mmCIF file of N, CA and C in Angstrom:
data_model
loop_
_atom_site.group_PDB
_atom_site.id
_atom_site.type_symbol
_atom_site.label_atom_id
_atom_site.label_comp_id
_atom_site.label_asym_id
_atom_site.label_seq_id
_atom_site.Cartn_x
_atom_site.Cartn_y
_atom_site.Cartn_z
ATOM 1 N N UNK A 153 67.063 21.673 -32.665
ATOM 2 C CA UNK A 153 66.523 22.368 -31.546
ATOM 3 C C UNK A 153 67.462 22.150 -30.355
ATOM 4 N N UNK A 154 67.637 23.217 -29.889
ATOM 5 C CA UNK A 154 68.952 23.585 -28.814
ATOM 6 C C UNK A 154 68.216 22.459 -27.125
ATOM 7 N N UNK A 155 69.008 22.287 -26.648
ATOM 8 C CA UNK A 155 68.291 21.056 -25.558
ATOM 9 C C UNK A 155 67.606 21.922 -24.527
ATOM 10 N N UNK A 156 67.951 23.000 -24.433
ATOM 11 C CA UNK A 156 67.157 23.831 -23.244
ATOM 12 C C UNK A 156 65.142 23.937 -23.835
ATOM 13 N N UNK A 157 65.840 24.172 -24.791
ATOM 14 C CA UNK A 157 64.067 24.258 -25.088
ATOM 15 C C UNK A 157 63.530 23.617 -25.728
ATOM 16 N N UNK A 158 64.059 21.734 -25.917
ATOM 17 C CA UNK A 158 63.451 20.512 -25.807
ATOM 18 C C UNK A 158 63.137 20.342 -24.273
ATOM 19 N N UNK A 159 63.671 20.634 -23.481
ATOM 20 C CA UNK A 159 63.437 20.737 -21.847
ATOM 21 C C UNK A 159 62.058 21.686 -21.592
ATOM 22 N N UNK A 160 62.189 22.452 -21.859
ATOM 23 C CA UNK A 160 61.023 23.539 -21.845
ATOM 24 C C UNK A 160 59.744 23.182 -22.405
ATOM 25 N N UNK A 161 60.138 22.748 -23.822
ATOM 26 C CA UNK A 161 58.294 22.207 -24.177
ATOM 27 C C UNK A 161 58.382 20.652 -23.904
ATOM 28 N N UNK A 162 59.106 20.148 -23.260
ATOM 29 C CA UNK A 162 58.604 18.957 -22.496
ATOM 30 C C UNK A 162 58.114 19.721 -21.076
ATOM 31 N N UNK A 163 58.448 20.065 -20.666
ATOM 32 C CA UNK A 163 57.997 20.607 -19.278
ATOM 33 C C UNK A 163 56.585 21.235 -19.447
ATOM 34 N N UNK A 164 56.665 21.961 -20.725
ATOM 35 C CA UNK A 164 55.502 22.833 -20.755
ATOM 36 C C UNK A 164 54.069 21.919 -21.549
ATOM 37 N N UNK A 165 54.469 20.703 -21.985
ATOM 38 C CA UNK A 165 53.969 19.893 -22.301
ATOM 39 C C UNK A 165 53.592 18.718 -21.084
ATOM 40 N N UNK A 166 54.258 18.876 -20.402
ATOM 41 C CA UNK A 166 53.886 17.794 -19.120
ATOM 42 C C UNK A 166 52.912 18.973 -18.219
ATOM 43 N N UNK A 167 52.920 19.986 -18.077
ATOM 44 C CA UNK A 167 52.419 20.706 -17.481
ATOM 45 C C UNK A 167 50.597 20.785 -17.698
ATOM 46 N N UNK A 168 50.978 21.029 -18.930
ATOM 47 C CA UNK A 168 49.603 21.174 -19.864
ATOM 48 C C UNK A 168 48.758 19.994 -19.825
ATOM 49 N N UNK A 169 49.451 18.484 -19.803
ATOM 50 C CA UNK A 169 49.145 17.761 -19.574
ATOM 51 C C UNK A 169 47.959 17.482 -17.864
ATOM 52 N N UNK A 170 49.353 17.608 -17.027
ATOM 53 C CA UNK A 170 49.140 17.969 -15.606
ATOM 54 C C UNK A 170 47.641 19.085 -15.714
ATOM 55 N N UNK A 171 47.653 19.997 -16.166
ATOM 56 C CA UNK A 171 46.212 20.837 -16.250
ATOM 57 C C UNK A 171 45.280 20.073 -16.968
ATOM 58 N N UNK A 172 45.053 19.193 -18.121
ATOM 59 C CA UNK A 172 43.928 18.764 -18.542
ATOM 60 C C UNK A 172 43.623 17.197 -17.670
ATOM 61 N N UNK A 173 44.523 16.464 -16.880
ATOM 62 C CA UNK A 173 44.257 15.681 -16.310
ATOM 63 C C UNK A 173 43.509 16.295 -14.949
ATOM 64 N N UNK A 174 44.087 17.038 -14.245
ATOM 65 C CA UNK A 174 42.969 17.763 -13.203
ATOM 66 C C UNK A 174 41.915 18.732 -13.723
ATOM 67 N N UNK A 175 41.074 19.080 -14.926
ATOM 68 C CA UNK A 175 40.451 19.176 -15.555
ATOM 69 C C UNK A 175 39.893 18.457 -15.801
ATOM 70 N N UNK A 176 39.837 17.644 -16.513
ATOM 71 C CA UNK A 176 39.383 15.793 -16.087
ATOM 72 C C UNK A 176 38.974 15.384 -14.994
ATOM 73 N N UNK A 177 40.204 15.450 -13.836
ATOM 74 C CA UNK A 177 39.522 15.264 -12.537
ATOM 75 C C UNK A 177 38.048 16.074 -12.021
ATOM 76 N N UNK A 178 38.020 17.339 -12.024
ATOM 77 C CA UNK A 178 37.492 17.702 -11.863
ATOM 78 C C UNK A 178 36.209 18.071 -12.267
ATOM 79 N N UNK A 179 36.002 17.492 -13.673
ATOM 80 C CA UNK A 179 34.572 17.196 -14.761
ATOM 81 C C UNK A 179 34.282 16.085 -14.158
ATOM 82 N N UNK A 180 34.860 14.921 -13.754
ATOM 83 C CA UNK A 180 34.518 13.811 -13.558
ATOM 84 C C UNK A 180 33.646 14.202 -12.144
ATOM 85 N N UNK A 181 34.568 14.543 -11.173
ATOM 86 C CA UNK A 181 34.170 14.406 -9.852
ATOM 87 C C UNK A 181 32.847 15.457 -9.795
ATOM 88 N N UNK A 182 32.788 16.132 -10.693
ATOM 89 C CA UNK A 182 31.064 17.164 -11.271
ATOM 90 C C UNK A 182 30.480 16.312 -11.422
ATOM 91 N N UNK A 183 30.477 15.624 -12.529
ATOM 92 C CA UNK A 183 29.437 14.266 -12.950
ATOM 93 C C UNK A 183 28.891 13.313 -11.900
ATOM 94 N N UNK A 184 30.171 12.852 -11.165
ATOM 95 C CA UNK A 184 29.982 11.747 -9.974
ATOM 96 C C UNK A 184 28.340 13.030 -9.229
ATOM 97 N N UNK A 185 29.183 13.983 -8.738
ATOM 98 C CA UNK A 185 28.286 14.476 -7.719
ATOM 99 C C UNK A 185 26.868 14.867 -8.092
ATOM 100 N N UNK A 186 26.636 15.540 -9.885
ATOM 101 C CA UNK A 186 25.620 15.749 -10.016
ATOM 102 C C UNK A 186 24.732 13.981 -10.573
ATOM 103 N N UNK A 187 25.696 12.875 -11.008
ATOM 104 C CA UNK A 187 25.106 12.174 -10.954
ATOM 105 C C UNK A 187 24.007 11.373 -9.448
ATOM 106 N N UNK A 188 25.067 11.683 -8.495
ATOM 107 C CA UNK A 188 24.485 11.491 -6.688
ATOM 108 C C UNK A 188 23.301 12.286 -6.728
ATOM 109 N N UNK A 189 23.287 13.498 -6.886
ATOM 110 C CA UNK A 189 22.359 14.338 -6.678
ATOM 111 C C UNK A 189 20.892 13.407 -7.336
ATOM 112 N N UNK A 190 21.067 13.253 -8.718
ATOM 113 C CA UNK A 190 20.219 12.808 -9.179
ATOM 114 C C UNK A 190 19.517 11.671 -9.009
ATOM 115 N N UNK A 191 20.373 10.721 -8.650
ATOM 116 C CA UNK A 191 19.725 9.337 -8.125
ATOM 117 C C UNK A 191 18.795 9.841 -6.925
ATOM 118 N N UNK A 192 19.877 10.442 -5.828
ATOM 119 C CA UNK A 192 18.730 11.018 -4.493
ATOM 120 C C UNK A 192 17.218 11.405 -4.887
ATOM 121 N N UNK A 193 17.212 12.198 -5.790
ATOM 122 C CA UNK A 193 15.929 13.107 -6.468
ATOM 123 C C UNK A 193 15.292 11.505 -6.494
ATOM 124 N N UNK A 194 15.790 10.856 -7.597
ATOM 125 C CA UNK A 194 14.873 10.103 -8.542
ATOM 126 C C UNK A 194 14.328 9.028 -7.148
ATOM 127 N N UNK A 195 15.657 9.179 -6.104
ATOM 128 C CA UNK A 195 15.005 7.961 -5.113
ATOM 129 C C UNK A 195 13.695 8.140 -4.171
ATOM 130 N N UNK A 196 14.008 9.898 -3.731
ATOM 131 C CA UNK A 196 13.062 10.572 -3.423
ATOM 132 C C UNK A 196 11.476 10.820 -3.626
ATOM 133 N N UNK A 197 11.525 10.634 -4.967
ATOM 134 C CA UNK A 197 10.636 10.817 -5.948
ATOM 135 C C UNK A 197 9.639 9.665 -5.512
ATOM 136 N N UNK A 198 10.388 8.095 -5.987
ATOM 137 C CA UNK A 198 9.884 6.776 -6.191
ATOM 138 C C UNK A 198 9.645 6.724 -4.407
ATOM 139 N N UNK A 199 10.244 7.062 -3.896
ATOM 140 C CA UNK A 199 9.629 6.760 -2.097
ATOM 141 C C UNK A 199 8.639 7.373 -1.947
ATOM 142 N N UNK A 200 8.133 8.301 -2.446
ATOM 143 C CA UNK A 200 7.072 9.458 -2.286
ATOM 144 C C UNK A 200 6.123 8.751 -2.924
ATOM 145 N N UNK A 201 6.039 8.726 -4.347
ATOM 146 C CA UNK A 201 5.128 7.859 -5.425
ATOM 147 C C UNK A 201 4.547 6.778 -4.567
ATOM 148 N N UNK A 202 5.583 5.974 -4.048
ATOM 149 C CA UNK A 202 5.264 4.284 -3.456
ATOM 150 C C UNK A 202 4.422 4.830 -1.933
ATOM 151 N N UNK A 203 5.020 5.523 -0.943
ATOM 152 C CA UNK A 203 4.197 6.002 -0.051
ATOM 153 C C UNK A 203 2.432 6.513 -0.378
ATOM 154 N N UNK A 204 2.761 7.297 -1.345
ATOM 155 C CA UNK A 204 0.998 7.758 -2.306
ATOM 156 C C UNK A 204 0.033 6.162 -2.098
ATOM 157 N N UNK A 205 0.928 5.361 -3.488
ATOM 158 C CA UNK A 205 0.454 4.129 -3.895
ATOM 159 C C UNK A 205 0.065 3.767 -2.299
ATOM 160 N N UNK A 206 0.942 3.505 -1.623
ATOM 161 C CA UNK A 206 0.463 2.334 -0.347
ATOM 162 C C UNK A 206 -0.961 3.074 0.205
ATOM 163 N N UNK A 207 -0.809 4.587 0.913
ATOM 164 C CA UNK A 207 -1.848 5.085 0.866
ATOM 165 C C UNK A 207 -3.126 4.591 0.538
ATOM 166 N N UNK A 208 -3.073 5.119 -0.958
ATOM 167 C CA UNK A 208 -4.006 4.894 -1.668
ATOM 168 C C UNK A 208 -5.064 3.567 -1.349
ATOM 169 N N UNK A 209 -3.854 2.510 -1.827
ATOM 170 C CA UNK A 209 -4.161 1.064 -1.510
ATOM 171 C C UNK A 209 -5.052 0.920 -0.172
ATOM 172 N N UNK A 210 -4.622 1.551 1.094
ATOM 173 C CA UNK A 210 -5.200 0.978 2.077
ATOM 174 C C UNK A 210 -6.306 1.648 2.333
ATOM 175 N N UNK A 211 -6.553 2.842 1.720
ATOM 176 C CA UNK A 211 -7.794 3.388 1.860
ATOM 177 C C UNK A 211 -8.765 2.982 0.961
ATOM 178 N N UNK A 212 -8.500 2.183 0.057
ATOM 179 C CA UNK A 212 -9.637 1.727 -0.758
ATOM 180 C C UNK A 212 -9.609 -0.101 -0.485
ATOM 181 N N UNK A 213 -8.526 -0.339 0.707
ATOM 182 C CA UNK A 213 -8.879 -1.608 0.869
ATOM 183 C C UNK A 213 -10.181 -1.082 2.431
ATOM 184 N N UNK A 214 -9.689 -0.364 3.215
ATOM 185 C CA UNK A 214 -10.801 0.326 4.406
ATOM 186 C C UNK A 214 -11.986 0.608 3.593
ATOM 187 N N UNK A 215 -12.061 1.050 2.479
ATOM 188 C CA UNK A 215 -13.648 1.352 2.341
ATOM 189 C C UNK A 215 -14.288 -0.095 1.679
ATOM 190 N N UNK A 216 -13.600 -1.024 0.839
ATOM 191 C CA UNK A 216 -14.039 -2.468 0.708
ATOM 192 C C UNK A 216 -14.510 -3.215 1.757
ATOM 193 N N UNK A 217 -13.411 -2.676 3.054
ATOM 194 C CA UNK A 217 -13.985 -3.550 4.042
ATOM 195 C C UNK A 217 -15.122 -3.000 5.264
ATOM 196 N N UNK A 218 -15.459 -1.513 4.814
ATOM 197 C CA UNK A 218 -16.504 -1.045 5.041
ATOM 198 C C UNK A 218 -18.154 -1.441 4.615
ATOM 199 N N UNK A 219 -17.610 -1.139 3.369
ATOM 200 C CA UNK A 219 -18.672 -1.731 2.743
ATOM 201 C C UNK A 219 -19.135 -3.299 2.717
ATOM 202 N N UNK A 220 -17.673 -4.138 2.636
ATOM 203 C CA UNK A 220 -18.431 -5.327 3.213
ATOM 204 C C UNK A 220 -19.095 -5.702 4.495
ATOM 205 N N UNK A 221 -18.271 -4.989 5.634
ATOM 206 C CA UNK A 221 -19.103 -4.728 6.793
ATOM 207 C C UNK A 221 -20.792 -4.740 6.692
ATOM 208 N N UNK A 222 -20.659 -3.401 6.233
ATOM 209 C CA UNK A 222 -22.186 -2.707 5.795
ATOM 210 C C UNK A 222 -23.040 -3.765 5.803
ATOM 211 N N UNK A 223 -22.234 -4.926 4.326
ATOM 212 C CA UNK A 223 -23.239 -5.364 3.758
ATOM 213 C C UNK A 223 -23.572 -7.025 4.202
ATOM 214 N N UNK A 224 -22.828 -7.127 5.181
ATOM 215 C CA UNK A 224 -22.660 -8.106 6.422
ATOM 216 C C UNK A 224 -23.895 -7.883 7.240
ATOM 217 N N UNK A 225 -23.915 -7.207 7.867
ATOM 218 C CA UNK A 225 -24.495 -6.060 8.493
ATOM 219 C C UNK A 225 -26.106 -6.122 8.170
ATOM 220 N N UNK A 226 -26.520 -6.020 6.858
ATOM 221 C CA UNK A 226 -27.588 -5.432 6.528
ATOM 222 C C UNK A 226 -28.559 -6.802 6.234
ATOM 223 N N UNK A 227 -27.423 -7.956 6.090
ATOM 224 C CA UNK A 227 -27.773 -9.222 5.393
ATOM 225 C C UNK A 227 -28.366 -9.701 6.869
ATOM 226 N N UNK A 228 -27.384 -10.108 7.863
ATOM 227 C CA UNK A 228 -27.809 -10.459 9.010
ATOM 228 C C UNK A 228 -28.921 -9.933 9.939
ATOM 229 N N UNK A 229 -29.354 -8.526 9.437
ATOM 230 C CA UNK A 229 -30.727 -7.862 10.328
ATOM 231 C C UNK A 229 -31.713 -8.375 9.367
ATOM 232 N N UNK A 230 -31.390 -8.432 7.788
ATOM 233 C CA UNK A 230 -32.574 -9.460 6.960
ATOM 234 C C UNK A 230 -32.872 -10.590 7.919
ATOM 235 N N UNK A 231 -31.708 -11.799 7.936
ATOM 236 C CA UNK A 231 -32.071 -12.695 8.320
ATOM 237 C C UNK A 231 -32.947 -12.689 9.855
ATOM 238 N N UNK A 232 -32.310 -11.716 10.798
ATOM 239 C CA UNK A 232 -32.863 -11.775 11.785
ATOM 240 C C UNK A 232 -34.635 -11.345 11.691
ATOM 241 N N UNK A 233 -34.889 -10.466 11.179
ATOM 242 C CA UNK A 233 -36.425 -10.327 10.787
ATOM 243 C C UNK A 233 -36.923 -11.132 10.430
ATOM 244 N N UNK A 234 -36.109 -11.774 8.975
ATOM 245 C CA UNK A 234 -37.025 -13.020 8.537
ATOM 246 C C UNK A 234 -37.060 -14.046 9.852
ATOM 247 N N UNK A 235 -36.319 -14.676 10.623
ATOM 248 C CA UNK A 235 -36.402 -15.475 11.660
ATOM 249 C C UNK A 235 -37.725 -15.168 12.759
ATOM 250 N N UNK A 236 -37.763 -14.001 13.157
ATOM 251 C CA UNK A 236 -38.433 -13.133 13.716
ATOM 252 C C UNK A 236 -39.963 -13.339 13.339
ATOM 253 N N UNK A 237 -40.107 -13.126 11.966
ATOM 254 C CA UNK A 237 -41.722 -13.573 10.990
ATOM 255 C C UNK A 237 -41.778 -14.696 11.537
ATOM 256 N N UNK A 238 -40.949 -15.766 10.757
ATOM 257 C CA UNK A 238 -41.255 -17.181 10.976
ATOM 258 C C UNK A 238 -41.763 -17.556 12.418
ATOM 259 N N UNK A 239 -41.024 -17.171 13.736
ATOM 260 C CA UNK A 239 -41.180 -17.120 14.705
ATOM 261 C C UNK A 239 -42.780 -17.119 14.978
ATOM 262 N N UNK A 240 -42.661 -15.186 14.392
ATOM 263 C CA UNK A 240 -44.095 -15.025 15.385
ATOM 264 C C UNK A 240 -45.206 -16.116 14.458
ATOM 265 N N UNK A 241 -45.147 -15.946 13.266
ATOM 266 C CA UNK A 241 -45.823 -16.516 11.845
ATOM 267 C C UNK A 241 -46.322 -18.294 12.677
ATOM 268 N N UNK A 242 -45.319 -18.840 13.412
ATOM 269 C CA UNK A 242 -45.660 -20.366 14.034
ATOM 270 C C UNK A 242 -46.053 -20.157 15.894
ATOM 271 N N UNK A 243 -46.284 -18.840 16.260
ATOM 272 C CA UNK A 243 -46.715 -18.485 17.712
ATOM 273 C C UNK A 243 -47.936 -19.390 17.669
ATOM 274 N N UNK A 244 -48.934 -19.175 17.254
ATOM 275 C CA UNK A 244 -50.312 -19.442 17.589
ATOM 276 C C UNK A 244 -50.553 -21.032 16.611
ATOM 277 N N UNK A 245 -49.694 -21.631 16.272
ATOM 278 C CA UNK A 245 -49.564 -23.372 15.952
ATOM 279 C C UNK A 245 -48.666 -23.747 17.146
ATOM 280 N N UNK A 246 -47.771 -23.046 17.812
ATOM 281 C CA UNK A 246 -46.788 -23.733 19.099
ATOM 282 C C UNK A 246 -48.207 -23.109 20.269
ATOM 283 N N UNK A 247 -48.805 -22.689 20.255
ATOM 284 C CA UNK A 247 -49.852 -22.249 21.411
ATOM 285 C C UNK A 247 -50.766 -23.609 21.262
ATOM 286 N N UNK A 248 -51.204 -23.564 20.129
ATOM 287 C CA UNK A 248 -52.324 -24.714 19.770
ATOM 288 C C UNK A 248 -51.508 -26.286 20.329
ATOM 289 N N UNK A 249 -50.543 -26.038 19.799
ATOM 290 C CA UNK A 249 -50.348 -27.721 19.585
ATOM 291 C C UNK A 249 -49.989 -28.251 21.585
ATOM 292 N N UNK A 250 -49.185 -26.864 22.064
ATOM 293 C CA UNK A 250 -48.678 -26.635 23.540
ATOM 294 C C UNK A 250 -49.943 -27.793 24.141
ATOM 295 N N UNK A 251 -51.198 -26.960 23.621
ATOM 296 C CA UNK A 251 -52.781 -27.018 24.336
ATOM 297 C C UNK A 251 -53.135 -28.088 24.342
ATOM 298 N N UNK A 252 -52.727 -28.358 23.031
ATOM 299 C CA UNK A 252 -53.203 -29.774 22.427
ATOM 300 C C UNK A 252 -52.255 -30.827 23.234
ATOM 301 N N UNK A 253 -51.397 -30.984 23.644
ATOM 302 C CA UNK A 253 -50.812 -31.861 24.294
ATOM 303 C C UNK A 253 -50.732 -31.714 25.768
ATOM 304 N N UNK A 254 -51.540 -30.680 26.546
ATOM 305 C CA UNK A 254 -51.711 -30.478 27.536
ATOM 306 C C UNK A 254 -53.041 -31.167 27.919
ATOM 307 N N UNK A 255 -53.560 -31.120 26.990
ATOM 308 C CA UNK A 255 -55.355 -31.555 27.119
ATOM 309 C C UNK A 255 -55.035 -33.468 26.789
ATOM 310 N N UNK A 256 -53.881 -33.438 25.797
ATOM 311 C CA UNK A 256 -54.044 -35.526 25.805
ATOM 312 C C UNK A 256 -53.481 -35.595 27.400
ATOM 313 N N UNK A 257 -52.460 -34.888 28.002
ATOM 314 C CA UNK A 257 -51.922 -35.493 28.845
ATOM 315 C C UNK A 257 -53.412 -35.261 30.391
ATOM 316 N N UNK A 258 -53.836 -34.337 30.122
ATOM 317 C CA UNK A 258 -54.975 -34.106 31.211
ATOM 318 C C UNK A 258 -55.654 -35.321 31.106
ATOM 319 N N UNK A 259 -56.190 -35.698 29.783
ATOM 320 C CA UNK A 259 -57.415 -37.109 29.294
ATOM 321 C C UNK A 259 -56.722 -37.813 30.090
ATOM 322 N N UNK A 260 -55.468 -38.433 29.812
ATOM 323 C CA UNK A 260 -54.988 -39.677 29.797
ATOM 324 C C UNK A 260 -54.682 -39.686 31.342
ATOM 325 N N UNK A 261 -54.885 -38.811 32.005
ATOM 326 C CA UNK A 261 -54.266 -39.499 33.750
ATOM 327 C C UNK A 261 -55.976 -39.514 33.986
ATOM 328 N N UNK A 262 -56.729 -39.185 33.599
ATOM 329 C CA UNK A 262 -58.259 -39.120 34.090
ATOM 330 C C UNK A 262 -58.679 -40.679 33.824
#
């Protein structure tokens, strides 16, 4: 083979080369970008999901602490009634006994 065109398909062989390496480049730097793309999505996604979740979470921790409220609430107007009974329930033994120690102390200075 004459040297001009060992020159030629080396050239045309480095060339070809030169085209599938920026071919290459350029699949790669596709991948890189649609790989970027995709993480964004997937990060997007999981920030959204986790925002839901937190949501979620605090509105069913607000109605727990509603309801314990409530039931705070409902316990302590028990107790206050029951206090209230007892109260009036010993009125007329704190009247009596009042009397009753009003009347020793009357005797006793007489």
């Amino acid at each position: 083979m004459p040297r001009p065109e060992v020159l030629d398909r080396i050239k045309q062989a480095e060339q070809e080369a030169d085209e599938i390496v920026a071919e290459a480049e350029a699949d790669r730097e596709e991948t890189i970008s649609e790989a970027r793309t995709k993480a964004e999505r997937i990060r997007a996604e999981a920030e959204e999901e986790a925002d839901e979740l937190a949501e979620s979470r605090l509105a069913e921790a607000r109605e727990e602490i509603a309801a314990e409220r409530e039931s705070l609430l409902e316990e302590g107007a028990d107790d206050r009634q029951r206090l209230r009974d007892e109260a009036e329930a010993n009125v007329d033994e704190a009247v009596e006994y009042a009397i009753e120690q009003f009347e020793e102390a009357v005797n006793a200075q007489t």
